[in-house]
Amino acid sequence: MSTVLEIAVFSVEAAISALKAGAHRIEFCENPQEGGTTPSFGSLQTLRSFTTQPVFPIIRPRGGDFLYSSIEFEVMKSDLLTIKELGYKGAVIGLLNADGSIDTKRTKELVDLAGPSMQISFHRAFDRAKDPMSALEAIIQSGCKRILTSGQVPNAVDALPLLKTLQQTASNRIIIMPGSGVRAANVRMIVDQTGVSEIHSSA
């Protein structure tokens, strides 16, 4: 079985280049200095006109933590509807509660808003969660299709036992996608040692 390669990009040009180079899916962001925020409407509209390949824009109204105010959450819902109307097949989100648990209520609300036409990935907010195994179950219950994680450390290569445990516990209920520090030199080793079917890198 071939491994799905997702590439994180921060511009329309980079997205097009990554797809031409063989990426299977794009995580589309802006503002790399903030760790990635929601792309502008102009960027979303432009990229959509260039490709029909899988592109999942991130829905993150600002950098920093993943504790969002009620107004920020309204912005996230509006951005998700815009992305859906433009015809994107997925989006990337991540919401936590102050106690380090997954904000399941609002995560599920976004998944429901996306509807069956879109897949929702839960990003590395997972790596800030207090307990990875309970977070895994909460995200599964919320209806997300995959979790992007470095195994709660800066580089995925340093968390292979946890990533393998997450993969085994997920048991086909959700996709575990390692990311952060994934490079050509270590990608095969990460896949082989964890058993994952998808991997995330940046360009």
Coordinates of N, CA and C in Angstrom, one line a residue:
M1 N 0.8 -1.2 0.0 CA 0.0 0.0 0.0 C 0.9 1.2 0.0
S2 N 0.6 2.2 -0.9 CA 1.4 3.4 -1.0 C 1.1 4.3 0.1
T3 N 2.0 5.1 0.5 CA 1.8 6.1 1.6 C 1.4 7.4 1.0
V4 N 0.3 8.0 1.6 CA -0.1 9.3 1.2 C 0.8 10.4 1.7
L5 N 1.2 11.3 0.9 CA 2.1 12.4 1.3 C 1.4 13.7 1.3
E6 N 1.2 14.3 2.4 CA 0.6 15.7 2.5 C 1.7 16.7 2.8
I7 N 1.7 17.8 2.0 CA 2.7 18.8 2.1 C 2.0 20.1 2.6
A8 N 2.6 20.7 3.7 CA 2.1 22.0 4.2 C 2.8 23.1 3.4
V9 N 2.0 24.0 2.9 CA 2.5 25.2 2.1 C 1.9 26.5 2.6
F10 N 2.6 27.6 2.2 CA 2.2 28.9 2.7 C 2.0 29.9 1.6
S11 N 1.8 29.4 0.4 CA 1.4 30.3 -0.7 C 0.8 29.5 -1.8
V12 N 0.1 30.2 -2.7 CA -0.5 29.6 -3.9 C 0.6 29.0 -4.7
E13 N 1.7 29.7 -5.0 CA 2.8 29.2 -5.8 C 3.3 27.9 -5.3
A14 N 3.6 27.9 -3.9 CA 4.1 26.7 -3.3 C 3.2 25.5 -3.4
A15 N 1.9 25.7 -3.3 CA 0.9 24.7 -3.4 C 0.9 24.0 -4.8
I16 N 1.0 24.9 -5.8 CA 1.0 24.4 -7.2 C 2.3 23.6 -7.5
S17 N 3.4 24.1 -7.0 CA 4.7 23.4 -7.1 C 4.7 22.1 -6.5
A18 N 4.2 22.0 -5.2 CA 4.2 20.8 -4.5 C 3.3 19.7 -5.2
L19 N 2.1 20.1 -5.7 CA 1.3 19.2 -6.4 C 1.9 18.7 -7.7
K20 N 2.6 19.6 -8.4 CA 3.3 19.2 -9.6 C 4.4 18.2 -9.3
A21 N 5.0 18.4 -8.1 CA 6.2 17.5 -7.7 C 5.7 16.2 -7.2
G22 N 4.4 16.0 -7.0 CA 3.9 14.7 -6.6 C 3.2 14.6 -5.3
A23 N 3.0 15.7 -4.6 CA 2.3 15.6 -3.3 C 0.9 15.1 -3.6
H24 N 0.4 14.3 -2.7 CA -1.0 13.7 -2.8 C -2.1 14.7 -2.3
R25 N -1.7 15.5 -1.3 CA -2.6 16.5 -0.7 C -1.8 17.6 -0.1
I26 N -2.5 18.8 -0.1 CA -1.9 20.0 0.4 C -2.6 20.5 1.7
E27 N -1.9 20.8 2.7 CA -2.4 21.6 3.8 C -2.0 23.1 3.5
F28 N -3.0 23.9 3.2 CA -2.8 25.3 2.7 C -3.0 26.3 3.8
C29 N -1.9 27.0 4.1 CA -1.9 28.0 5.2 C -1.3 29.3 4.7
E30 N -1.3 30.3 5.5 CA -0.5 31.5 5.3 C 0.1 31.9 6.7
N31 N 1.0 32.8 6.7 CA 1.7 33.3 7.9 C 2.5 32.2 8.6
P32 N 3.6 31.7 8.0 CA 4.4 30.6 8.6 C 5.0 31.1 9.9
Q33 N 5.2 32.4 10.1 CA 5.8 32.8 11.4 C 4.8 32.7 12.5
E34 N 3.5 32.5 12.2 CA 2.5 32.2 13.3 C 2.2 30.7 13.4
G35 N 2.9 29.9 12.6 CA 2.6 28.5 12.6 C 1.5 28.1 11.7
G36 N 1.0 29.1 10.8 CA 0.0 28.8 9.9 C -1.4 29.3 10.3
T37 N -2.0 30.2 9.5 CA -3.3 30.7 9.8 C -4.1 30.6 8.5
T38 N -5.4 30.9 8.6 CA -6.4 30.7 7.5 C -5.9 31.6 6.3
P39 N -5.8 31.0 5.1 CA -5.5 31.8 3.9 C -6.5 32.8 3.6
S40 N -6.1 33.9 3.0 CA -7.1 34.9 2.6 C -8.1 34.4 1.5
F41 N -9.2 35.1 1.4 CA -10.2 34.7 0.4 C -9.6 34.7 -1.0
G42 N -8.8 35.7 -1.3 CA -8.1 35.8 -2.6 C -7.2 34.6 -2.9
S43 N -6.5 34.2 -1.9 CA -5.6 33.0 -2.1 C -6.4 31.8 -2.3
L44 N -7.5 31.6 -1.5 CA -8.3 30.4 -1.6 C -9.0 30.4 -3.0
Q45 N -9.5 31.5 -3.4 CA -10.2 31.5 -4.7 C -9.2 31.3 -5.9
T46 N -8.0 31.9 -5.8 CA -7.0 31.7 -6.8 C -6.5 30.3 -6.9
L47 N -6.2 29.7 -5.8 CA -5.7 28.3 -5.8 C -6.8 27.3 -6.3
R48 N -8.0 27.6 -6.0 CA -9.1 26.7 -6.5 C -9.2 26.8 -8.0
S49 N -8.9 27.9 -8.6 CA -8.9 28.0 -10.0 C -7.8 27.3 -10.7
F50 N -6.7 27.0 -10.0 CA -5.6 26.3 -10.6 C -5.6 24.8 -10.5
T51 N -6.3 24.3 -9.5 CA -6.2 22.8 -9.4 C -7.5 22.3 -8.8
T52 N -7.8 21.0 -9.1 CA -8.9 20.3 -8.5 C -8.3 19.2 -7.6
Q53 N -7.0 19.1 -7.4 CA -6.4 18.1 -6.5 C -6.7 18.4 -5.1
P54 N -6.6 17.4 -4.2 CA -7.0 17.6 -2.8 C -6.1 18.7 -2.1
V55 N -6.8 19.8 -1.7 CA -6.2 20.8 -0.9 C -7.1 21.1 0.3
F56 N -6.5 21.0 1.5 CA -7.2 21.2 2.8 C -6.7 22.5 3.4
P57 N -7.4 23.6 3.3 CA -7.0 24.9 4.0 C -7.1 24.7 5.5
I58 N -6.2 25.4 6.2 CA -6.3 25.4 7.6 C -7.3 26.5 8.1
I59 N -8.0 26.2 9.1 CA -9.0 27.2 9.7 C -8.4 27.6 11.0
R60 N -7.6 28.6 11.1 CA -7.0 29.1 12.3 C -6.9 30.6 12.3
P61 N -7.8 31.3 13.0 CA -7.9 32.7 12.9 C -6.7 33.5 13.4
R62 N -5.8 32.9 14.1 CA -4.6 33.6 14.7 C -3.6 32.6 15.1
G63 N -2.4 33.1 15.4 CA -1.4 32.2 16.0 C -1.6 32.1 17.5
G64 N -0.7 31.4 18.2 CA -0.8 31.3 19.6 C -1.6 30.0 20.0
D65 N -2.3 30.1 21.1 CA -2.9 28.9 21.6 C -4.2 28.5 20.8
F66 N -4.8 27.5 21.3 CA -6.0 26.9 20.5 C -7.3 27.1 21.3
L67 N -7.3 28.1 22.2 CA -8.5 28.4 23.0 C -9.1 29.6 22.4
Y68 N -10.3 29.4 21.7 CA -10.9 30.5 20.9 C -12.1 31.1 21.6
S69 N -12.2 32.4 21.5 CA -13.3 33.1 22.0 C -14.6 32.8 21.1
S70 N -15.7 33.2 21.6 CA -17.0 33.0 20.9 C -16.9 33.7 19.5
I71 N -16.3 34.9 19.5 CA -16.3 35.6 18.2 C -15.3 35.0 17.3
E72 N -14.1 34.5 17.8 CA -13.2 33.8 16.9 C -13.8 32.5 16.4
F73 N -14.6 31.9 17.1 CA -15.3 30.6 16.7 C -16.3 31.0 15.6
E74 N -17.0 32.1 15.7 CA -17.9 32.5 14.6 C -17.1 32.8 13.3
V75 N -15.9 33.4 13.4 CA -15.0 33.6 12.3 C -14.6 32.2 11.6
M76 N -14.3 31.2 12.5 CA -13.9 29.9 12.0 C -15.1 29.3 11.2
K77 N -16.3 29.4 11.8 CA -17.4 28.8 11.1 C -17.7 29.5 9.7
S78 N -17.5 30.8 9.7 CA -17.7 31.5 8.4 C -16.6 31.1 7.4
D79 N -15.4 31.0 7.9 CA -14.3 30.6 7.0 C -14.5 29.2 6.4
L80 N -15.0 28.3 7.3 CA -15.3 26.9 6.8 C -16.4 26.9 5.8
L81 N -17.4 27.7 6.0 CA -18.5 27.8 4.9 C -18.0 28.4 3.6
T82 N -17.1 29.3 3.7 CA -16.5 29.9 2.5 C -15.7 28.8 1.8
I83 N -14.8 28.1 2.5 CA -14.0 27.0 1.9 C -14.9 26.0 1.3
K84 N -16.0 25.6 2.0 CA -16.9 24.6 1.4 C -17.6 25.1 0.1
E85 N -18.0 26.4 0.1 CA -18.6 27.0 -1.1 C -17.7 27.1 -2.2
L86 N -16.4 27.2 -2.0 CA -15.4 27.3 -3.0 C -15.1 25.9 -3.6
G87 N -15.6 24.8 -3.0 CA -15.5 23.5 -3.5 C -14.3 22.7 -2.9
Y88 N -13.6 23.2 -1.9 CA -12.6 22.4 -1.3 C -13.1 21.2 -0.6
K89 N -12.3 20.1 -0.6 CA -12.8 18.8 -0.2 C -12.5 18.5 1.3
G90 N -11.8 19.4 1.9 CA -11.5 19.2 3.3 C -10.9 20.5 4.0
A91 N -10.8 20.5 5.3 CA -10.2 21.6 6.0 C -9.5 21.0 7.2
V92 N -8.7 21.9 7.9 CA -7.8 21.5 9.0 C -8.2 22.4 10.2
I93 N -8.5 21.8 11.3 CA -8.9 22.6 12.5 C -8.2 22.0 13.7
G94 N -8.4 22.7 14.8 CA -7.9 22.2 16.1 C -8.3 23.1 17.2
L95 N -9.1 22.6 18.2 CA -9.6 23.4 19.3 C -9.5 22.7 20.6
L96 N -9.0 23.4 21.6 CA -8.8 22.8 22.9 C -9.6 23.6 24.0
N97 N -9.8 22.9 25.1 CA -10.3 23.6 26.3 C -9.1 24.0 27.2
A98 N -9.4 24.9 28.1 CA -8.4 25.4 29.0 C -7.7 24.3 29.8
D99 N -8.4 23.2 30.1 CA -7.8 22.2 30.9 C -7.0 21.2 30.1
G100 N -6.8 21.5 28.8 CA -5.9 20.6 28.0 C -6.7 19.5 27.3
S101 N -8.0 19.5 27.4 CA -8.8 18.5 26.8 C -9.3 19.0 25.4
I102 N -9.7 18.1 24.5 CA -10.2 18.5 23.2 C -11.6 19.2 23.4
D103 N -11.8 20.3 22.7 CA -13.1 21.0 22.7 C -14.0 20.3 21.7
T104 N -14.6 19.2 22.2 CA -15.3 18.3 21.4 C -16.6 18.9 20.9
K105 N -17.2 19.8 21.7 CA -18.5 20.4 21.3 C -18.3 21.2 20.0
R106 N -17.3 22.1 20.0 CA -17.1 23.0 18.9 C -16.4 22.3 17.7
T107 N -15.6 21.3 18.0 CA -15.0 20.5 17.0 C -16.1 19.8 16.2
K108 N -17.0 19.1 16.9 CA -18.1 18.4 16.2 C -19.0 19.4 15.5
E109 N -19.2 20.6 16.0 CA -20.0 21.6 15.3 C -19.4 22.0 14.0
L110 N -18.1 22.1 13.9 CA -17.4 22.4 12.6 C -17.5 21.2 11.7
V111 N -17.3 19.9 12.2 CA -17.4 18.7 11.4 C -18.8 18.7 10.8
D112 N -19.8 18.9 11.6 CA -21.2 18.9 11.1 C -21.5 19.9 10.0
L113 N -20.9 21.1 10.3 CA -21.0 22.2 9.3 C -20.4 21.9 8.0
A114 N -19.3 21.2 8.0 CA -18.6 20.7 6.8 C -19.4 19.8 6.0
G115 N -20.1 18.9 6.7 CA -21.0 18.0 6.0 C -20.2 16.8 5.4
P116 N -21.0 15.9 4.7 CA -20.3 14.7 4.1 C -19.4 15.0 2.9
S117 N -19.5 16.2 2.4 CA -18.7 16.5 1.2 C -17.2 16.9 1.5
M118 N -17.0 17.1 2.8 CA -15.6 17.5 3.3 C -15.1 16.6 4.4
Q119 N -13.8 16.4 4.3 CA -13.1 15.7 5.4 C -12.5 16.8 6.3
I120 N -12.5 16.5 7.6 CA -11.9 17.4 8.6 C -10.7 16.7 9.3
S121 N -9.6 17.4 9.2 CA -8.4 16.9 9.9 C -8.2 17.7 11.1
F122 N -7.7 17.1 12.2 CA -7.4 17.8 13.5 C -5.9 18.0 13.5
H123 N -5.4 19.3 13.6 CA -4.0 19.5 13.5 C -3.3 19.4 14.8
R124 N -2.0 19.9 14.8 CA -1.1 19.6 16.0 C -1.6 20.3 17.3
A125 N -2.7 20.9 17.3 CA -3.3 21.2 18.6 C -3.3 20.0 19.5
F126 N -3.5 18.8 18.8 CA -3.4 17.5 19.5 C -2.2 17.4 20.4
D127 N -1.1 17.9 19.9 CA 0.2 17.8 20.6 C 0.2 18.7 21.9
R128 N -0.7 19.6 22.1 CA -0.8 20.3 23.3 C -1.9 19.8 24.2
A129 N -2.5 18.7 23.8 CA -3.6 18.1 24.7 C -2.9 17.4 25.9
K130 N -3.6 17.4 27.0 CA -3.1 16.9 28.3 C -2.8 15.4 28.2
D131 N -3.8 14.6 27.6 CA -3.6 13.2 27.6 C -3.9 12.7 26.2
P132 N -2.8 12.2 25.5 CA -3.0 11.9 24.1 C -4.1 10.8 23.8
M133 N -4.2 9.8 24.7 CA -5.1 8.7 24.4 C -6.6 9.1 24.6
S134 N -6.8 10.0 25.6 CA -8.2 10.5 25.7 C -8.5 11.5 24.6
A135 N -7.5 12.2 24.2 CA -7.7 13.2 23.1 C -8.0 12.4 21.8
L136 N -7.3 11.3 21.6 CA -7.6 10.5 20.4 C -9.1 10.1 20.4
E137 N -9.6 9.6 21.5 CA -11.0 9.1 21.5 C -11.9 10.3 21.3
A138 N -11.6 11.4 21.9 CA -12.5 12.6 21.8 C -12.6 13.1 20.3
I139 N -11.4 13.0 19.6 CA -11.4 13.5 18.2 C -12.1 12.5 17.3
I140 N -12.0 11.2 17.6 CA -12.7 10.2 16.9 C -14.2 10.4 17.0
Q141 N -14.7 10.7 18.3 CA -16.1 10.9 18.6 C -16.6 12.2 17.9
S142 N -15.7 13.1 17.7 CA -16.1 14.4 17.0 C -16.3 14.3 15.5
G143 N -15.8 13.2 14.9 CA -16.1 12.9 13.5 C -15.0 13.3 12.6
C144 N -13.8 13.7 13.1 CA -12.7 14.1 12.3 C -12.1 12.8 11.6
K145 N -11.5 13.0 10.4 CA -11.0 11.9 9.6 C -9.5 11.6 9.9
R146 N -8.8 12.5 10.4 CA -7.4 12.3 10.7 C -6.8 13.2 11.7
I147 N -5.7 12.8 12.3 CA -5.0 13.6 13.3 C -3.6 13.8 12.8
L148 N -3.2 15.1 12.7 CA -1.8 15.4 12.4 C -1.1 15.6 13.8
T149 N 0.0 14.8 14.0 CA 0.7 14.8 15.3 C 2.1 14.5 15.1
S150 N 2.9 15.2 16.0 CA 4.3 14.9 16.1 C 4.6 14.0 17.3
G151 N 3.5 13.5 17.9 CA 3.7 12.6 19.1 C 3.9 13.4 20.4
Q152 N 3.5 14.7 20.4 CA 3.6 15.5 21.6 C 5.0 16.0 21.9
V153 N 5.9 15.9 21.0 CA 7.2 16.4 21.1 C 7.5 17.2 19.8
P154 N 8.6 18.0 19.8 CA 8.8 18.9 18.6 C 9.0 18.1 17.3
N155 N 9.6 16.9 17.3 CA 9.9 16.2 16.1 C 9.3 14.8 16.2
A156 N 8.6 14.4 15.1 CA 7.9 13.1 15.1 C 8.9 11.9 15.3
V157 N 10.1 12.1 14.8 CA 11.0 11.0 14.9 C 11.4 10.6 16.3
D158 N 11.2 11.5 17.2 CA 11.5 11.3 18.6 C 10.3 10.7 19.4
A159 N 9.2 10.4 18.7 CA 8.0 9.9 19.4 C 7.5 8.7 18.7
L160 N 8.3 7.9 18.2 CA 7.8 6.7 17.4 C 7.0 5.7 18.2
P161 N 7.4 5.5 19.5 CA 6.5 4.5 20.3 C 5.1 5.1 20.5
L162 N 5.0 6.4 20.8 CA 3.6 6.9 21.0 C 2.9 6.9 19.7
L163 N 3.5 7.3 18.6 CA 2.9 7.3 17.3 C 2.4 5.9 16.9
K164 N 3.2 4.9 17.2 CA 2.8 3.5 16.9 C 1.6 3.1 17.8
T165 N 1.6 3.5 19.0 CA 0.5 3.2 19.9 C -0.8 3.9 19.5
L166 N -0.7 5.2 19.1 CA -1.8 5.9 18.5 C -2.4 5.2 17.3
Q167 N -1.5 4.8 16.4 CA -1.9 4.1 15.2 C -2.6 2.8 15.5
Q168 N -2.1 2.0 16.4 CA -2.7 0.8 16.8 C -4.0 1.0 17.5
T169 N -4.1 2.0 18.4 CA -5.3 2.2 19.1 C -6.4 2.8 18.2
A170 N -6.0 3.6 17.2 CA -7.0 4.1 16.3 C -7.7 3.0 15.5
S171 N -7.0 2.0 15.2 CA -7.6 0.8 14.6 C -8.6 1.0 13.5
N172 N -8.1 1.8 12.5 CA -8.9 2.2 11.3 C -10.1 3.1 11.6
R173 N -10.2 3.6 12.9 CA -11.3 4.5 13.2 C -11.0 5.9 12.8
I174 N -9.7 6.2 12.7 CA -9.2 7.6 12.3 C -7.8 7.4 11.7
I175 N -7.4 8.3 10.9 CA -6.0 8.2 10.3 C -5.1 9.0 11.2
I176 N -4.0 8.3 11.6 CA -2.9 9.0 12.3 C -1.8 9.4 11.3
M177 N -1.5 10.7 11.2 CA -0.6 11.3 10.2 C 0.6 12.0 10.9
P178 N 1.7 11.3 11.1 CA 2.9 12.0 11.7 C 3.3 13.2 10.9
G179 N 3.8 14.2 11.6 CA 4.3 15.4 10.9 C 5.2 16.1 11.9
S180 N 6.1 17.0 11.4 CA 7.0 17.8 12.1 C 8.4 17.1 12.1
G181 N 9.3 17.7 11.4 CA 10.7 17.1 11.3 C 10.7 15.9 10.4
V182 N 9.7 15.7 9.6 CA 9.6 14.6 8.6 C 10.4 15.1 7.4
R183 N 11.4 14.3 7.0 CA 12.2 14.7 5.9 C 12.5 13.4 5.0
A184 N 13.0 13.6 3.8 CA 13.3 12.5 2.9 C 14.1 11.5 3.6
A185 N 15.1 11.9 4.4 CA 16.0 11.0 5.1 C 15.4 10.1 6.1
N186 N 14.2 10.5 6.7 CA 13.6 9.7 7.8 C 12.2 9.2 7.5
V187 N 11.6 9.6 6.4 CA 10.2 9.3 6.2 C 9.9 7.8 6.1
R188 N 10.8 7.1 5.5 CA 10.6 5.6 5.3 C 10.7 4.9 6.7
M189 N 11.6 5.4 7.5 CA 11.8 4.8 8.8 C 10.6 5.1 9.7
I190 N 10.0 6.3 9.6 CA 8.9 6.7 10.4 C 7.7 5.8 10.0
V191 N 7.4 5.7 8.7 CA 6.3 4.8 8.2 C 6.5 3.4 8.7
D192 N 7.7 2.9 8.5 CA 7.9 1.4 8.8 C 7.7 1.1 10.3
Q193 N 8.2 2.1 11.1 CA 8.2 1.8 12.6 C 6.8 2.1 13.2
T194 N 6.0 2.9 12.6 CA 4.7 3.2 13.2 C 3.5 2.5 12.5
G195 N 3.7 2.1 11.2 CA 2.6 1.5 10.5 C 1.6 2.5 9.9
V196 N 1.9 3.8 9.9 CA 0.9 4.7 9.4 C 0.8 4.7 7.9
S197 N -0.3 5.2 7.3 CA -0.6 5.2 5.9 C -0.5 6.6 5.3
E198 N -0.4 7.6 6.2 CA -0.2 9.0 5.7 C 0.9 9.7 6.4
I199 N 1.6 10.6 5.8 CA 2.7 11.3 6.4 C 2.6 12.8 5.9
H200 N 3.1 13.7 6.8 CA 3.0 15.1 6.6 C 4.4 15.8 6.6
S201 N 4.7 16.6 5.6 CA 6.0 17.3 5.6 C 5.7 18.7 5.1
S202 N 6.7 19.6 5.1 CA 6.5 21.0 4.7 C 7.4 21.3 3.5
A203 N 7.1 22.3 2.8 CA 7.9 22.8 1.6 C 7.9 24.3 1.6

